[in-house]
PDB file of C-alpha atoms in Angstrom:
ATOM      1  CA  MET A  21     -28.993   9.743   0.195  1.00 88.00           C
ATOM      2  CA  VAL A  22     -25.270   9.807   0.920  1.00 97.00           C
ATOM      3  CA  LYS A  23     -24.050  13.118   2.326  1.00 98.00           C
ATOM      4  CA  ILE A  24     -20.463  14.157   1.542  1.00 98.00           C
ATOM      5  CA  GLY A  25     -18.616  17.225   2.797  1.00 98.00           C
ATOM      6  CA  VAL A  26     -15.967  19.148   0.890  1.00 98.00           C
ATOM      7  CA  LEU A  27     -14.004  21.629   2.998  1.00 98.00           C
ATOM      8  CA  THR A  28     -11.482  23.998   1.471  1.00 98.00           C
ATOM      9  CA  VAL A  29      -8.994  25.458   3.923  1.00 97.00           C
ATOM     10  CA  SER A  30      -7.479  28.653   2.510  1.00 96.00           C
ATOM     11  CA  ASP A  31      -7.045  32.170   3.828  1.00 95.00           C
ATOM     12  CA  ARG A  32      -7.159  33.753   0.368  1.00 94.00           C
ATOM     13  CA  ALA A  33     -10.077  31.720  -1.006  1.00 95.00           C
ATOM     14  CA  SER A  34     -12.090  32.391   2.159  1.00 95.00           C
ATOM     15  CA  ARG A  35     -11.566  36.130   1.610  1.00 95.00           C
ATOM     16  CA  GLY A  36     -12.599  35.844  -2.050  1.00 93.00           C
ATOM     17  CA  GLU A  37      -9.140  36.832  -3.328  1.00 95.00           C
ATOM     18  CA  TYR A  38      -9.162  33.874  -5.706  1.00 92.00           C
ATOM     19  CA  GLU A  39     -11.504  31.161  -6.875  1.00 94.00           C
ATOM     20  CA  ASP A  40     -11.489  27.880  -4.976  1.00 96.00           C
ATOM     21  CA  ILE A  41     -10.294  25.608  -7.770  1.00 97.00           C
ATOM     22  CA  SER A  42      -9.382  22.709  -5.448  1.00 98.00           C
ATOM     23  CA  GLY A  43     -12.734  22.373  -3.717  1.00 98.00           C
ATOM     24  CA  ARG A  44     -14.556  22.614  -7.030  1.00 97.00           C
ATOM     25  CA  TYR A  45     -12.224  19.967  -8.454  1.00 98.00           C
ATOM     26  CA  ILE A  46     -13.153  17.560  -5.645  1.00 98.00           C
ATOM     27  CA  LEU A  47     -16.847  18.124  -6.380  1.00 98.00           C
ATOM     28  CA  GLU A  48     -16.238  17.317 -10.070  1.00 98.00           C
ATOM     29  CA  TYR A  49     -14.217  14.232  -9.117  1.00 98.00           C
ATOM     30  CA  LEU A  50     -17.086  12.940  -6.995  1.00 98.00           C
ATOM     31  CA  GLU A  51     -19.455  13.352  -9.958  1.00 98.00           C
ATOM     32  CA  GLN A  52     -17.123  11.162 -12.023  1.00 97.00           C
ATOM     33  CA  VAL A  53     -16.639   8.342  -9.505  1.00 98.00           C
ATOM     34  CA  LEU A  54     -19.802   8.024  -7.407  1.00 98.00           C
ATOM     35  CA  ASP A  55     -22.595   5.797  -8.635  1.00 97.00           C
ATOM     36  CA  VAL A  56     -25.099   6.594  -5.871  1.00 97.00           C
ATOM     37  CA  PRO A  57     -27.362   9.549  -5.210  1.00 97.00           C
ATOM     38  CA  TYR A  58     -25.526  11.962  -2.943  1.00 98.00           C
ATOM     39  CA  GLU A  59     -25.730  15.444  -1.537  1.00 98.00           C
ATOM     40  CA  SER A  60     -22.606  17.569  -1.190  1.00 98.00           C
ATOM     41  CA  VAL A  61     -21.986  20.057   1.586  1.00 98.00           C
ATOM     42  CA  TYR A  62     -19.349  22.586   0.510  1.00 98.00           C
ATOM     43  CA  LYS A  63     -17.584  25.181   2.626  1.00 98.00           C
ATOM     44  CA  ILE A  64     -14.478  27.380   2.597  1.00 98.00           C
ATOM     45  CA  VAL A  65     -12.732  28.422   5.808  1.00 98.00           C
ATOM     46  CA  PRO A  66      -9.487  30.290   6.532  1.00 97.00           C
ATOM     47  CA  ASP A  67      -6.430  28.544   7.947  1.00 97.00           C
ATOM     48  CA  GLU A  68      -7.619  28.934  11.548  1.00 97.00           C
ATOM     49  CA  LEU A  69      -7.548  25.871  13.790  1.00 98.00           C
ATOM     50  CA  GLU A  70     -10.837  26.545  15.591  1.00 98.00           C
ATOM     51  CA  LEU A  71     -12.733  27.420  12.401  1.00 98.00           C
ATOM     52  CA  ILE A  72     -11.503  24.241  10.694  1.00 98.00           C
ATOM     53  CA  LYS A  73     -12.489  22.154  13.719  1.00 98.00           C
ATOM     54  CA  ARG A  74     -15.966  23.741  13.848  1.00 98.00           C
ATOM     55  CA  ALA A  75     -16.545  23.119  10.124  1.00 98.00           C
ATOM     56  CA  LEU A  76     -15.419  19.484  10.424  1.00 98.00           C
ATOM     57  CA  ILE A  77     -17.630  18.893  13.468  1.00 98.00           C
ATOM     58  CA  ASP A  78     -20.611  20.501  11.716  1.00 98.00           C
ATOM     59  CA  MET A  79     -20.141  18.310   8.640  1.00 98.00           C
ATOM     60  CA  CYS A  80     -19.557  15.058  10.528  1.00 98.00           C
ATOM     61  CA  ASP A  81     -22.209  15.575  13.170  1.00 98.00           C
ATOM     62  CA  GLY A  82     -24.527  16.907  10.453  1.00 98.00           C
ATOM     63  CA  GLY A  83     -24.583  13.538   8.705  1.00 98.00           C
ATOM     64  CA  CYS A  84     -21.674  13.570   6.247  1.00 98.00           C
ATOM     65  CA  TYR A  85     -20.292  10.050   5.943  1.00 98.00           C
ATOM     66  CA  LEU A  86     -17.258  11.347   4.074  1.00 98.00           C
ATOM     67  CA  VAL A  87     -15.506  14.700   4.451  1.00 99.00           C
ATOM     68  CA  LEU A  88     -12.742  15.585   2.013  1.00 99.00           C
ATOM     69  CA  THR A  89     -10.570  18.544   2.938  1.00 98.00           C
ATOM     70  CA  THR A  90      -8.182  20.385   0.659  1.00 98.00           C
ATOM     71  CA  GLY A  91      -5.379  22.654   1.758  1.00 97.00           C
ATOM     72  CA  GLY A  92      -3.479  23.245   4.952  1.00 96.00           C
ATOM     73  CA  THR A  93      -1.450  20.013   4.896  1.00 96.00           C
ATOM     74  CA  GLY A  94       2.018  21.443   4.303  1.00 95.00           C
ATOM     75  CA  PRO A  95       4.743  22.532   6.729  1.00 96.00           C
ATOM     76  CA  ALA A  96       3.914  26.271   6.779  1.00 96.00           C
ATOM     77  CA  PRO A  97       2.987  27.693  10.203  1.00 96.00           C
ATOM     78  CA  ARG A  98      -0.659  28.283   9.174  1.00 96.00           C
ATOM     79  CA  ASP A  99      -1.072  24.757   7.714  1.00 97.00           C
ATOM     80  CA  VAL A 100      -3.108  23.187  10.540  1.00 98.00           C
ATOM     81  CA  THR A 101      -5.696  21.008   8.811  1.00 98.00           C
ATOM     82  CA  PRO A 102      -4.238  17.695  10.110  1.00 98.00           C
ATOM     83  CA  GLU A 103      -4.125  19.074  13.663  1.00 98.00           C
ATOM     84  CA  ALA A 104      -7.751  20.192  13.436  1.00 98.00           C
ATOM     85  CA  THR A 105      -8.761  16.808  12.044  1.00 98.00           C
ATOM     86  CA  LEU A 106      -6.989  14.802  14.727  1.00 98.00           C
ATOM     87  CA  ASP A 107      -8.287  17.098  17.494  1.00 98.00           C
ATOM     88  CA  ILE A 108     -11.923  16.269  16.685  1.00 98.00           C
ATOM     89  CA  CYS A 109     -11.595  12.617  15.685  1.00 98.00           C
ATOM     90  CA  GLU A 110     -11.510   9.330  17.588  1.00 98.00           C
ATOM     91  CA  ARG A 111      -9.081   7.349  15.438  1.00 98.00           C
ATOM     92  CA  GLU A 112      -6.406   8.159  12.898  1.00 98.00           C
ATOM     93  CA  LEU A 113      -6.071   5.955   9.816  1.00 98.00           C
ATOM     94  CA  PRO A 114      -2.421   6.605   8.899  1.00 97.00           C
ATOM     95  CA  GLY A 115      -2.438   4.256   5.896  1.00 98.00           C
ATOM     96  CA  PHE A 116      -4.305   6.892   3.888  1.00 98.00           C
ATOM     97  CA  GLY A 117      -1.553   9.463   4.378  1.00 98.00           C
ATOM     98  CA  GLU A 118       1.170   6.908   3.787  1.00 98.00           C
ATOM     99  CA  LEU A 119      -0.341   5.875   0.456  1.00 98.00           C
ATOM    100  CA  MET A 120      -1.031   9.450  -0.653  1.00 98.00           C
ATOM    101  CA  ARG A 121       2.569  10.455   0.033  1.00 97.00           C
ATOM    102  CA  ARG A 122       3.914   7.355  -1.740  1.00 98.00           C
ATOM    103  CA  VAL A 123       1.968   7.975  -4.955  1.00 98.00           C
ATOM    104  CA  SER A 124       2.671  11.712  -4.781  1.00 97.00           C
ATOM    105  CA  LEU A 125       6.407  11.054  -4.533  1.00 96.00           C
ATOM    106  CA  GLU A 126       6.198   9.491  -7.980  1.00 96.00           C
ATOM    107  CA  GLN A 127       5.134  12.938  -9.245  1.00 94.00           C
ATOM    108  CA  VAL A 128       7.165  15.409  -7.176  1.00 94.00           C
ATOM    109  CA  PRO A 129       9.999  15.108  -4.604  1.00 95.00           C
ATOM    110  CA  THR A 130       8.411  17.674  -2.287  1.00 94.00           C
ATOM    111  CA  ALA A 131       5.589  15.229  -1.477  1.00 95.00           C
ATOM    112  CA  ILE A 132       7.607  14.307   1.618  1.00 95.00           C
ATOM    113  CA  LEU A 133       6.568  17.693   3.026  1.00 96.00           C
ATOM    114  CA  SER A 134       2.888  16.751   2.953  1.00 96.00           C
ATOM    115  CA  ARG A 135       1.096  15.866   6.170  1.00 97.00           C
ATOM    116  CA  GLN A 136      -2.084  14.357   4.688  1.00 96.00           C
ATOM    117  CA  THR A 137      -3.931  11.927   6.910  1.00 97.00           C
ATOM    118  CA  ALA A 138      -7.360  10.443   7.518  1.00 98.00           C
ATOM    119  CA  ALA A 139      -9.351   9.860  10.668  1.00 98.00           C
ATOM    120  CA  THR A 140     -12.806   8.897  11.889  1.00 98.00           C
ATOM    121  CA  ARG A 141     -15.417  10.767  13.879  1.00 98.00           C
ATOM    122  CA  GLY A 142     -18.417   8.589  14.649  1.00 98.00           C
ATOM    123  CA  LYS A 143     -19.697   7.253  11.312  1.00 97.00           C
ATOM    124  CA  SER A 144     -17.661   9.813   9.346  1.00 98.00           C
ATOM    125  CA  LEU A 145     -14.380   9.417   7.518  1.00 98.00           C
ATOM    126  CA  ILE A 146     -12.295  12.567   7.062  1.00 99.00           C
ATOM    127  CA  VAL A 147      -9.530  12.556   4.447  1.00 98.00           C
ATOM    128  CA  ASN A 148      -7.071  15.475   4.274  1.00 98.00           C
ATOM    129  CA  LEU A 149      -5.981  16.125   0.695  1.00 98.00           C
ATOM    130  CA  PRO A 150      -3.383  18.489  -0.776  1.00 96.00           C
ATOM    131  CA  GLY A 151      -4.336  21.828  -2.289  1.00 95.00           C
ATOM    132  CA  LYS A 152      -3.543  21.370  -5.993  1.00 95.00           C
ATOM    133  CA  PRO A 153      -6.056  19.655  -8.323  1.00 96.00           C
ATOM    134  CA  GLN A 154      -3.405  17.506 -10.015  1.00 95.00           C
ATOM    135  CA  SER A 155      -2.197  16.275  -6.609  1.00 96.00           C
ATOM    136  CA  ILE A 156      -5.769  15.771  -5.422  1.00 98.00           C
ATOM    137  CA  LYS A 157      -6.444  13.469  -8.371  1.00 98.00           C
ATOM    138  CA  VAL A 158      -3.311  11.407  -7.760  1.00 98.00           C
ATOM    139  CA  CYS A 159      -4.211  11.019  -4.093  1.00 98.00           C
ATOM    140  CA  LEU A 160      -7.913  10.296  -4.573  1.00 98.00           C
ATOM    141  CA  ASP A 161      -7.238   7.787  -7.331  1.00 98.00           C
ATOM    142  CA  ALA A 162      -4.986   5.924  -4.879  1.00 98.00           C
ATOM    143  CA  VAL A 163      -7.202   5.937  -1.776  1.00 98.00           C
ATOM    144  CA  PHE A 164     -10.757   6.101  -3.120  1.00 98.00           C
ATOM    145  CA  PRO A 165     -11.038   2.337  -3.750  1.00 98.00           C
ATOM    146  CA  ALA A 166     -10.844   1.832   0.048  1.00 98.00           C
ATOM    147  CA  ILE A 167     -13.226   4.642   1.015  1.00 98.00           C
ATOM    148  CA  PRO A 168     -16.601   2.920   0.370  1.00 98.00           C
ATOM    149  CA  TYR A 169     -15.638  -0.146   2.445  1.00 98.00           C
ATOM    150  CA  CYS A 170     -14.266   2.050   5.233  1.00 98.00           C
ATOM    151  CA  ILE A 171     -17.567   3.948   5.358  1.00 98.00           C
ATOM    152  CA  GLU A 172     -19.456   0.638   5.562  1.00 97.00           C
ATOM    153  CA  LEU A 173     -17.226  -0.513   8.435  1.00 98.00           C
ATOM    154  CA  LEU A 174     -18.063   2.723  10.263  1.00 98.00           C
ATOM    155  CA  GLY A 175     -21.774   1.943   9.952  1.00 97.00           C
ATOM    156  CA  GLY A 176     -22.436   4.072   6.899  1.00 97.00           C
ATOM    157  CA  PRO A 177     -24.225   3.302   3.642  1.00 97.00           C
ATOM    158  CA  PHE A 178     -23.161   1.097   0.732  1.00 96.00           C
ATOM    159  CA  ILE A 179     -21.482   3.289  -1.874  1.00 96.00           C
ATOM    160  CA  ASN A 180     -21.000   2.193  -5.482  1.00 95.00           C
ATOM    161  CA  THR A 181     -18.344   3.687  -7.711  1.00 97.00           C
ATOM    162  CA  LYS A 182     -18.061   4.043 -11.472  1.00 97.00           C
ATOM    163  CA  GLY A 183     -15.535   5.011 -14.077  1.00 95.00           C
ATOM    164  CA  HIS A 184     -11.878   4.445 -13.316  1.00 96.00           C
ATOM    165  CA  ILE A 185     -12.425   3.854  -9.578  1.00 97.00           C
ATOM    166  CA  LYS A 186     -13.369   0.340  -8.492  1.00 96.00           C
ATOM    167  CA  ALA A 187     -14.406   0.124  -4.841  1.00 96.00           C
ATOM    168  CA  PHE A 188     -12.686  -2.735  -3.049  1.00 95.00           C
ATOM    169  CA  ARG A 189     -14.741  -5.020  -0.857  1.00 93.00           C
ATOM    170  CA  PRO A 190     -13.455  -8.315   0.538  1.00 91.00           C
ATOM    171  CA  SER A 191     -15.293 -11.352  -0.790  1.00 84.00           C
TER     172      SER A 191
END
């Protein structure tokens, strides 16, 4: 069974002031593109560096091969998801962020403000996504073909995809 974490970083959603649409969207997206049995681990935390780091560590060290975060990637003072990610990871994979910004720029000029990235912790891949469902889809559609092979390279399981996402694997 593949274990996947979804972490929403939002002060207001963590306080219950509004529904977490972004995290739920990621869960729905995974249903559409994964063709393997998987278990999702879902959590909401406020925009607090130490709480984000603790949640990421718990998910990665708890067996999640993939952790998708949403929120906290902008330039606002409380947007610290990339810092939390890089603080607890061994290696950054900047190509993920570069590609997500490139495809997002085709949609909106403010994509240059985004600080999305990806990094590894042990056998886990963490990908920081934006906070809006439409932007999440654009970004995941761009990077998801590389995610299954990356997880394999980290020592994780073989992951099949379905639907509009075709996992890339070198021949």
